[in-house]
Short mmCIF file of C-alpha atoms in Angstrom, two decimals:
data_model
loop_
_atom_site.label_atom_id
_atom_site.label_comp_id
_atom_site.label_asym_id
_atom_site.label_seq_id
_atom_site.Cartn_x
_atom_site.Cartn_y
_atom_site.Cartn_z
CA UNK A 1 67.22 114.59 88.14
CA UNK A 2 69.47 114.05 91.39
CA UNK A 3 70.41 117.67 91.14
CA UNK A 4 67.07 118.78 90.97
CA UNK A 5 66.03 116.64 94.08
CA UNK A 6 68.96 117.83 95.81
CA UNK A 7 67.71 121.04 95.46
CA UNK A 8 64.19 120.64 96.41
CA UNK A 9 65.11 118.92 99.24
CA UNK A 10 67.30 121.50 100.56
CA UNK A 11 65.12 124.55 99.86
CA UNK A 12 62.20 122.53 101.74
CA UNK A 13 64.37 121.56 104.87
CA UNK A 14 65.92 125.41 104.62
CA UNK A 15 62.50 126.83 104.61
CA UNK A 16 61.13 124.76 107.28
CA UNK A 17 63.89 125.86 109.40
CA UNK A 18 63.43 128.91 109.09
CA UNK A 19 59.65 128.81 109.68
CA UNK A 20 60.68 127.29 112.72
CA UNK A 21 63.79 129.69 113.83
CA UNK A 22 62.65 133.19 113.13
CA UNK A 23 64.11 135.67 110.98
CA UNK A 24 66.98 137.04 113.14
CA UNK A 25 68.50 133.12 113.55
CA UNK A 26 68.02 132.46 109.98
CA UNK A 27 69.58 136.24 108.94
CA UNK A 28 72.85 135.62 111.25
CA UNK A 29 72.87 131.99 109.61
CA UNK A 30 73.05 133.65 105.71
CA UNK A 31 75.70 136.40 106.85
CA UNK A 32 77.50 133.59 108.58
CA UNK A 33 77.75 131.15 105.56
CA UNK A 34 79.07 134.55 103.49
CA UNK A 35 81.66 135.01 106.25
CA UNK A 36 82.61 131.36 106.41
CA UNK A 37 83.19 131.35 102.50
CA UNK A 38 85.17 134.32 102.80
CA UNK A 39 87.46 133.80 105.96
CA UNK A 40 87.72 129.79 105.86
CA UNK A 41 91.08 129.76 103.99
CA UNK A 42 92.91 132.61 105.84
CA UNK A 43 92.09 130.64 108.93
CA UNK A 44 92.50 127.22 108.14
CA UNK A 45 96.61 127.12 109.01
CA UNK A 46 95.35 128.32 112.37
CA UNK A 47 93.07 125.19 112.38
CA UNK A 48 95.76 123.12 111.00
CA UNK A 49 98.14 123.33 113.84
CA UNK A 50 95.38 121.52 115.92
CA UNK A 51 94.86 118.88 113.50
CA UNK A 52 98.53 116.66 114.77
CA UNK A 53 97.15 116.05 117.71
CA UNK A 54 94.42 114.21 116.69
CA UNK A 55 96.01 111.89 114.55
CA UNK A 56 95.50 114.21 111.21
CA UNK A 57 99.22 114.34 110.14
CA UNK A 58 98.96 114.43 106.05
CA UNK A 59 99.36 118.14 104.29
CA UNK A 60 96.83 118.06 102.18
CA UNK A 61 94.21 116.13 104.63
CA UNK A 62 95.35 118.64 107.30
CA UNK A 63 94.62 121.32 104.44
CA UNK A 64 90.54 120.19 103.03
CA UNK A 65 89.91 119.22 106.92
CA UNK A 66 91.49 122.60 108.01
CA UNK A 67 89.24 124.88 105.76
CA UNK A 68 86.12 122.57 106.40
CA UNK A 69 86.24 123.01 110.38
CA UNK A 70 87.39 126.82 109.84
CA UNK A 71 84.32 127.76 107.60
CA UNK A 72 81.99 125.76 110.49
CA UNK A 73 83.72 127.54 113.29
CA UNK A 74 82.65 130.98 111.76
CA UNK A 75 79.42 129.56 111.55
CA UNK A 76 78.61 128.62 114.89
CA UNK A 77 79.99 132.10 115.86
CA UNK A 78 77.39 133.95 114.03
CA UNK A 79 74.79 131.05 115.02
CA UNK A 80 75.90 131.97 118.97
CA UNK A 81 75.17 135.98 117.99
CA UNK A 82 71.97 134.90 116.54
CA UNK A 83 70.44 133.13 119.70
CA UNK A 84 72.01 135.93 121.72
CA UNK A 85 70.12 138.59 119.56
CA UNK A 86 67.12 136.30 119.25
CA UNK A 87 66.86 136.15 123.07
CA UNK A 88 66.48 139.74 123.87
CA UNK A 89 64.06 140.16 121.26
CA UNK A 90 61.87 137.31 122.25
CA UNK A 91 62.28 138.63 125.87
CA UNK A 92 61.11 142.27 124.55
CA UNK A 93 58.10 141.20 122.70
CA UNK A 94 56.85 138.32 125.04
CA UNK A 95 57.28 140.73 128.47
CA UNK A 96 56.83 144.27 127.12
CA UNK A 97 54.30 145.10 124.16
CA UNK A 98 50.96 143.72 124.09
CA UNK A 99 49.88 140.45 122.88
CA UNK A 100 48.55 141.93 119.74
CA UNK A 101 51.62 143.24 118.94
CA UNK A 102 53.57 139.88 119.78
CA UNK A 103 51.41 137.93 117.65
CA UNK A 104 52.13 139.96 114.57
CA UNK A 105 55.60 140.01 115.40
CA UNK A 106 56.00 136.41 116.02
CA UNK A 107 53.75 135.92 112.51
CA UNK A 108 56.19 138.11 110.69
CA UNK A 109 59.26 136.45 112.03
CA UNK A 110 58.33 133.29 110.89
CA UNK A 111 57.13 134.26 107.22
CA UNK A 112 60.59 136.37 107.00
CA UNK A 113 62.45 133.19 108.36
CA UNK A 114 60.96 131.12 105.79
CA UNK A 115 61.92 133.20 103.04
CA UNK A 116 65.69 133.80 104.40
CA UNK A 117 65.47 130.05 104.91
CA UNK A 118 64.65 129.44 101.07
CA UNK A 119 68.20 132.14 100.67
CA UNK A 120 70.01 129.67 102.80
CA UNK A 121 68.69 126.76 101.12
CA UNK A 122 69.73 128.17 97.44
CA UNK A 123 73.11 129.25 99.23
CA UNK A 124 73.57 125.57 100.59
CA UNK A 125 72.74 124.13 97.07
CA UNK A 126 75.23 126.45 95.37
CA UNK A 127 77.96 125.04 97.35
CA UNK A 128 76.80 121.33 97.64
CA UNK A 129 77.20 121.59 93.69
CA UNK A 130 80.53 123.45 94.02
CA UNK A 131 81.40 120.06 95.97
CA UNK A 132 80.35 117.94 93.63
CA UNK A 133 81.66 119.64 90.54
CA UNK A 134 85.38 119.46 92.16
CA UNK A 135 84.91 115.82 93.73
CA UNK A 136 83.09 114.60 90.43
CA UNK A 137 85.76 115.74 88.39
CA UNK A 138 88.50 113.29 90.15
CA UNK A 139 85.71 110.59 90.36
CA UNK A 140 84.41 110.78 86.77
CA UNK A 141 88.31 110.28 85.48
CA UNK A 142 89.40 107.17 87.87
CA UNK A 143 86.06 106.17 88.53
CA UNK A 144 85.23 104.05 85.27
CA UNK A 145 85.80 100.30 86.81
CA UNK A 146 82.43 98.62 87.25
CA UNK A 147 83.68 97.11 90.44
CA UNK A 148 83.94 101.08 91.75
CA UNK A 149 82.43 101.84 95.10
CA UNK A 150 78.95 102.84 95.57
CA UNK A 151 80.22 106.44 97.18
CA UNK A 152 82.56 106.83 94.05
CA UNK A 153 79.33 106.01 91.50
CA UNK A 154 76.94 108.30 93.17
CA UNK A 155 79.42 111.30 92.94
CA UNK A 156 80.32 110.63 89.84
CA UNK A 157 76.56 110.28 88.72
CA UNK A 158 75.47 113.65 90.38
CA UNK A 159 78.23 114.99 88.47
CA UNK A 160 77.30 113.87 85.28
CA UNK A 161 73.71 115.30 86.30
CA UNK A 162 75.11 118.32 87.28
CA UNK A 163 76.73 118.94 84.06
CA UNK A 164 73.24 118.05 81.89
CA UNK A 165 71.65 120.72 84.22
CA UNK A 166 74.09 123.29 83.07
CA UNK A 167 75.23 123.68 87.03
CA UNK A 168 78.47 123.23 86.91
CA UNK A 169 78.70 126.73 84.90
CA UNK A 170 76.90 128.51 87.55
CA UNK A 171 79.73 127.43 90.17
CA UNK A 172 82.49 127.19 87.88
CA UNK A 173 83.40 130.70 88.66
CA UNK A 174 83.25 129.89 92.54
CA UNK A 175 85.51 126.58 92.21
CA UNK A 176 88.72 126.88 94.88
CA UNK A 177 90.31 124.04 93.40
CA UNK A 178 93.96 124.92 91.78
CA UNK A 179 94.92 123.92 88.71
CA UNK A 180 97.20 121.16 90.10
CA UNK A 181 94.25 119.11 91.33
CA UNK A 182 93.00 118.99 87.90
CA UNK A 183 96.83 117.75 86.91
CA UNK A 184 96.48 115.12 89.72
CA UNK A 185 93.26 113.98 88.33
CA UNK A 186 94.19 113.94 84.77
CA UNK A 187 97.19 111.86 85.52
CA UNK A 188 95.65 109.33 87.94
CA UNK A 189 92.50 109.38 85.24
CA UNK A 190 94.79 108.31 82.58
CA UNK A 191 96.63 105.48 84.86
CA UNK A 192 93.14 103.88 85.74
CA UNK A 193 91.65 104.04 82.57
CA UNK A 194 95.23 102.48 81.02
CA UNK A 195 96.49 100.18 83.51
CA UNK A 196 98.99 98.58 81.11
CA UNK A 197 100.99 102.16 81.49
CA UNK A 198 101.93 101.34 84.85
CA UNK A 199 104.96 99.70 84.10
CA UNK A 200 106.14 102.89 81.88
CA UNK A 201 105.90 105.11 85.30
CA UNK A 202 109.17 103.79 86.59
CA UNK A 203 111.41 104.57 83.61
CA UNK A 204 109.94 108.29 83.59
CA UNK A 205 113.11 110.09 85.03
CA UNK A 206 111.95 111.64 88.16
CA UNK A 207 110.75 108.16 89.14
CA UNK A 208 113.85 106.43 88.11
CA UNK A 209 115.28 108.37 90.92
CA UNK A 210 112.31 107.58 93.41
CA UNK A 211 112.70 103.68 92.51
CA UNK A 212 115.82 103.69 94.81
CA UNK A 213 113.88 104.55 97.70
CA UNK A 214 112.88 101.45 100.66
CA UNK A 215 109.09 102.27 99.52
CA UNK A 216 109.26 102.65 95.76
CA UNK A 217 111.70 99.01 96.06
CA UNK A 218 109.13 97.34 97.97
CA UNK A 219 106.17 97.61 95.57
CA UNK A 220 108.51 96.66 92.61
CA UNK A 221 109.23 93.30 94.43
CA UNK A 222 105.64 92.73 95.33
CA UNK A 223 103.96 91.07 92.79
CA UNK A 224 100.43 90.77 94.36
CA UNK A 225 100.54 94.17 94.30
CA UNK A 226 101.64 95.00 90.73
CA UNK A 227 98.88 92.41 90.04
CA UNK A 228 96.35 94.90 91.85
CA UNK A 229 97.20 97.52 89.60
CA UNK A 230 97.12 96.37 86.50
CA UNK A 231 94.11 94.80 87.09
CA UNK A 232 90.89 96.38 86.49
CA UNK A 233 89.77 96.64 90.51
CA UNK A 234 88.27 99.80 91.80
CA UNK A 235 90.91 102.36 92.67
CA UNK A 236 90.15 102.66 96.05
CA UNK A 237 91.33 98.85 96.36
CA UNK A 238 94.30 100.53 95.38
CA UNK A 239 94.44 103.26 97.08
CA UNK A 240 93.72 101.87 100.68
CA UNK A 241 96.02 98.73 99.83
CA UNK A 242 98.92 98.92 102.86
CA UNK A 243 102.21 99.89 100.03
CA UNK A 244 100.07 102.63 98.89
CA UNK A 245 99.22 104.06 101.91
CA UNK A 246 103.16 103.44 102.81
CA UNK A 247 103.55 105.98 100.23
CA UNK A 248 100.42 108.39 101.16
CA UNK A 249 101.88 108.34 104.69
CA UNK A 250 105.60 109.20 103.60
CA UNK A 251 106.25 113.02 103.69
CA UNK A 252 109.60 113.25 102.05
CA UNK A 253 108.03 111.25 99.28
CA UNK A 254 104.94 112.76 98.88
CA UNK A 255 106.83 116.00 98.51
CA UNK A 256 109.18 114.50 95.62
CA UNK A 257 105.85 113.11 93.59
CA UNK A 258 104.09 116.40 94.03
CA UNK A 259 107.04 118.23 92.51
CA UNK A 260 106.63 115.84 89.68
CA UNK A 261 105.49 117.73 85.86
CA UNK A 262 102.18 115.50 85.55
CA UNK A 263 101.07 117.18 82.61
CA UNK A 264 104.72 115.84 80.98
CA UNK A 265 104.32 112.48 82.95
CA UNK A 266 100.67 111.80 81.02
CA UNK A 267 102.43 112.85 77.80
CA UNK A 268 104.94 110.38 78.64
CA UNK A 269 102.62 107.57 79.53
CA UNK A 270 100.53 108.27 76.40
CA UNK A 271 103.56 108.37 73.99
CA UNK A 272 106.37 107.47 75.30
CA UNK A 273 107.97 110.76 74.99
CA UNK A 274 109.41 113.55 77.61
CA UNK A 275 109.39 117.32 76.38
CA UNK A 276 111.11 117.82 79.11
CA UNK A 277 113.74 115.56 79.86
CA UNK A 278 114.48 113.86 76.00
CA UNK A 279 117.13 116.59 75.87
CA UNK A 280 118.96 114.70 78.34
CA UNK A 281 119.09 111.43 76.18
CA UNK A 282 121.37 109.60 78.70
CA UNK A 283 118.40 109.25 81.04
CA UNK A 284 117.06 105.89 81.62
CA UNK A 285 117.85 102.43 81.90
CA UNK A 286 120.20 100.45 79.16
CA UNK A 287 121.28 96.95 78.44
CA UNK A 288 124.13 95.44 77.52
CA UNK A 289 124.79 94.74 73.60
CA UNK A 290 127.73 92.22 73.31
CA UNK A 291 127.37 91.75 69.65
CA UNK A 292 127.60 95.80 69.19
CA UNK A 293 130.53 95.89 71.56
CA UNK A 294 132.64 93.37 70.13
CA UNK A 295 131.98 95.03 66.73
CA UNK A 296 133.12 98.31 67.83
CA UNK A 297 136.10 96.64 69.36
CA UNK A 298 136.84 95.44 65.52
CA UNK A 299 136.45 98.43 64.35
CA UNK A 300 138.40 100.78 66.78
CA UNK A 301 141.48 97.14 66.28
CA UNK A 302 141.07 96.45 62.62
CA UNK A 303 144.40 94.72 63.16
CA UNK A 304 143.33 92.22 65.72
CA UNK A 305 144.91 89.09 66.09
CA UNK A 306 143.43 85.65 66.80
CA UNK A 307 144.25 85.33 70.21
CA UNK A 308 143.50 88.91 70.91
CA UNK A 309 140.08 88.76 69.64
CA UNK A 310 139.21 85.42 71.63
CA UNK A 311 140.68 87.38 74.50
CA UNK A 312 138.30 90.49 73.96
CA UNK A 313 135.42 87.98 72.78
CA UNK A 314 135.94 86.53 76.78
CA UNK A 315 136.58 89.75 78.38
CA UNK A 316 132.94 91.12 76.54
CA UNK A 317 131.18 88.15 77.01
CA UNK A 318 132.06 87.10 80.64
CA UNK A 319 132.71 90.47 82.07
CA UNK A 320 129.60 92.21 81.39
CA UNK A 321 127.36 89.44 81.13
CA UNK A 322 123.66 90.83 81.52
CA UNK A 323 124.77 94.18 82.54
CA UNK A 324 122.62 97.17 82.80
CA UNK A 325 123.73 100.86 82.75
CA UNK A 326 121.48 103.48 84.12
CA UNK A 327 121.51 107.52 83.99
CA UNK A 328 119.17 109.16 86.42
CA UNK A 329 117.99 112.70 86.91
CA UNK A 330 120.05 113.32 90.31
CA UNK A 331 123.16 112.95 87.52
CA UNK A 332 123.66 109.46 89.30
CA UNK A 333 125.89 106.59 86.62
CA UNK A 334 126.00 103.18 87.40
CA UNK A 335 126.94 100.02 85.50
CA UNK A 336 125.25 97.24 87.28
CA UNK A 337 125.75 93.21 87.32
CA UNK A 338 123.15 90.68 88.45
CA UNK A 339 123.57 89.73 92.02
CA UNK A 340 125.05 86.13 91.51
CA UNK A 341 127.66 87.59 89.13
CA UNK A 342 128.66 90.90 91.17
CA UNK A 343 132.57 90.10 92.85
CA UNK A 344 132.64 86.65 91.22
CA UNK A 345 135.47 85.65 88.93
CA UNK A 346 134.27 85.07 85.42
CA UNK A 347 135.19 81.48 84.11
CA UNK A 348 137.56 83.06 81.42
CA UNK A 349 138.92 86.12 82.89
CA UNK A 350 142.44 85.90 84.55
CA UNK A 351 142.95 88.95 86.26
CA UNK A 352 140.26 90.46 88.96
CA UNK A 353 136.80 89.95 89.70
CA UNK A 354 133.58 91.18 87.95
CA UNK A 355 132.27 94.43 89.15
CA UNK A 356 129.39 97.21 88.92
CA UNK A 357 130.33 100.56 89.06
CA UNK A 358 128.77 103.84 89.93
CA UNK A 359 129.60 107.55 89.89
CA UNK A 360 128.12 110.70 88.03
CA UNK A 361 127.26 111.51 84.85
CA UNK A 362 127.58 115.14 83.23
CA UNK A 363 126.80 116.56 79.94
CA UNK A 364 129.85 117.75 77.64
CA UNK A 365 128.68 119.32 74.52
CA UNK A 366 126.53 116.99 72.69
CA UNK A 367 128.29 113.84 74.43
CA UNK A 368 128.49 112.52 78.17
CA UNK A 369 131.59 112.23 80.64
CA UNK A 370 131.13 109.37 83.04
CA UNK A 371 133.14 109.16 86.37
CA UNK A 372 132.77 105.86 87.92
CA UNK A 373 134.34 103.35 90.64
CA UNK A 374 133.62 100.26 91.83
CA UNK A 375 130.40 100.10 93.64
CA UNK A 376 130.16 96.83 96.09
CA UNK A 377 132.69 98.05 98.69
CA UNK A 378 131.85 95.13 100.76
CA UNK A 379 131.93 92.37 97.87
CA UNK A 380 134.86 93.83 95.80
CA UNK A 381 138.22 92.49 95.98
CA UNK A 382 141.53 93.74 97.64
CA UNK A 383 142.99 96.80 95.04
CA UNK A 384 140.04 97.29 93.05
CA UNK A 385 139.69 100.62 95.02
CA UNK A 386 142.31 101.85 92.31
CA UNK A 387 140.29 101.50 89.16
CA UNK A 388 138.46 104.25 88.09
CA UNK A 389 136.16 104.91 85.12
CA UNK A 390 136.87 108.03 83.36
CA UNK A 391 135.28 108.21 80.04
CA UNK A 392 133.47 109.88 77.32
CA UNK A 393 130.22 108.61 76.39
CA UNK A 394 128.32 109.12 72.95
CA UNK A 395 124.73 107.95 72.37
CA UNK A 396 123.71 107.55 68.95
CA UNK A 397 120.09 106.25 66.94
CA UNK A 398 120.08 103.47 65.01
CA UNK A 399 118.46 100.58 63.49
CA UNK A 400 116.98 97.62 64.77
CA UNK A 401 116.12 94.57 62.42
CA UNK A 402 113.95 91.95 64.22
CA UNK A 403 113.19 88.88 62.25
CA UNK A 404 109.38 89.15 60.19
CA UNK A 405 108.70 92.32 61.98
CA UNK A 406 109.45 96.04 60.98
CA UNK A 407 112.71 97.62 62.26
CA UNK A 408 113.01 100.23 64.85
CA UNK A 409 114.87 102.92 65.89
CA UNK A 410 117.36 102.10 69.05
CA UNK A 411 119.21 104.50 70.98
CA UNK A 412 122.70 103.20 71.44
CA UNK A 413 125.19 104.77 74.50
CA UNK A 414 129.23 103.86 73.79
CA UNK A 415 131.98 104.28 76.15
CA UNK A 416 135.08 102.51 77.81
CA UNK A 417 135.42 100.66 80.80
CA UNK A 418 139.06 99.52 81.48
CA UNK A 419 139.94 100.41 77.91
CA UNK A 420 137.06 97.94 76.62
CA UNK A 421 134.19 99.61 74.48
CA UNK A 422 131.13 98.94 75.74
CA UNK A 423 127.56 99.35 73.87
CA UNK A 424 124.40 99.75 75.78
CA UNK A 425 121.00 99.93 74.10
CA UNK A 426 117.68 101.53 75.42
CA UNK A 427 115.06 99.18 73.73
CA UNK A 428 112.08 101.22 72.93
CA UNK A 429 108.62 100.08 74.06
#
């Protein structure tokens, strides 16, 4: 219903305007509409050069505003030309022909203008439907919340009416939105309607790299913001939040975000699997498994004496307590200890302090090569700069039994640090 009301309003308004303005000005306006559609995109880069001077600096905003401004600038040129030609013709019929001919001309000019105005109205109606179709796809994806803003609900309602009338098919071939726009809408829509997957985003390999930046570290520690994101609040409230705006206004971060494979991201959020990154099984966050590490040490030294066993148990317990191993897409690897343990001497350790390590990883056949050194330069003891970890890591999948619950497959990574075998687990969600 809203679409037909819009059509009647536009046709009525433009027909009335055409009747009052006359055929010449309306004809120029009609040509200006088509010229604006044709030249808006090519002229947009020129307009975008000026936009930073008025405070519009985001790339995607400049693209949208630049295209709209270019369209209207082309229209203004044709309207100025129309006013000039109309004045010349009006002067001719007003002062150089008999009044009877002038009256006939004015009547024809008004009536022809009304007909051309109807055509103008239809063209503007199609352009308006095109805008509704493009924006409506986005708002339909993310605007399912009861707390959505009135504007978002209105656009969503009009997009639904557009589909029910079939006008979306009429303007579908004119849609200038790139495929990337729909990928972004699909990804944001999936997150907006499945807020529980928000916590899974940080484990997606490209975001694991971005998580190291101050912008995302601030997000991760802001509990109020995390509660807002996971709530059923209107998505516009999230977009307008200072934390979100900090990301949107950071051009370097936005470049990284827009480079993400959104189809693969959406599939990862839905299934926990990434067709693009699962081949590099090392990617992700792994937690230290003391029992598995001790079991591996026993398997590698079957003739362990009691004293050696006690020493090894203390070593594997205290030195790597609550350690986390991470491997990111930029080939960085790290074994990280909690801040309150890093650089301290363990109660059962007699040698150097407990240290975190950082370095690189690379693929080596079916396994991986790790090269790491102590990470905290300001807090490590003297002499630790000579410690290096060059080891081969292997990844296996094992069954993990849980009391009263079905067993799950767990990936484990094994390597050595200072000749001590360590095992880390990647627990599936």
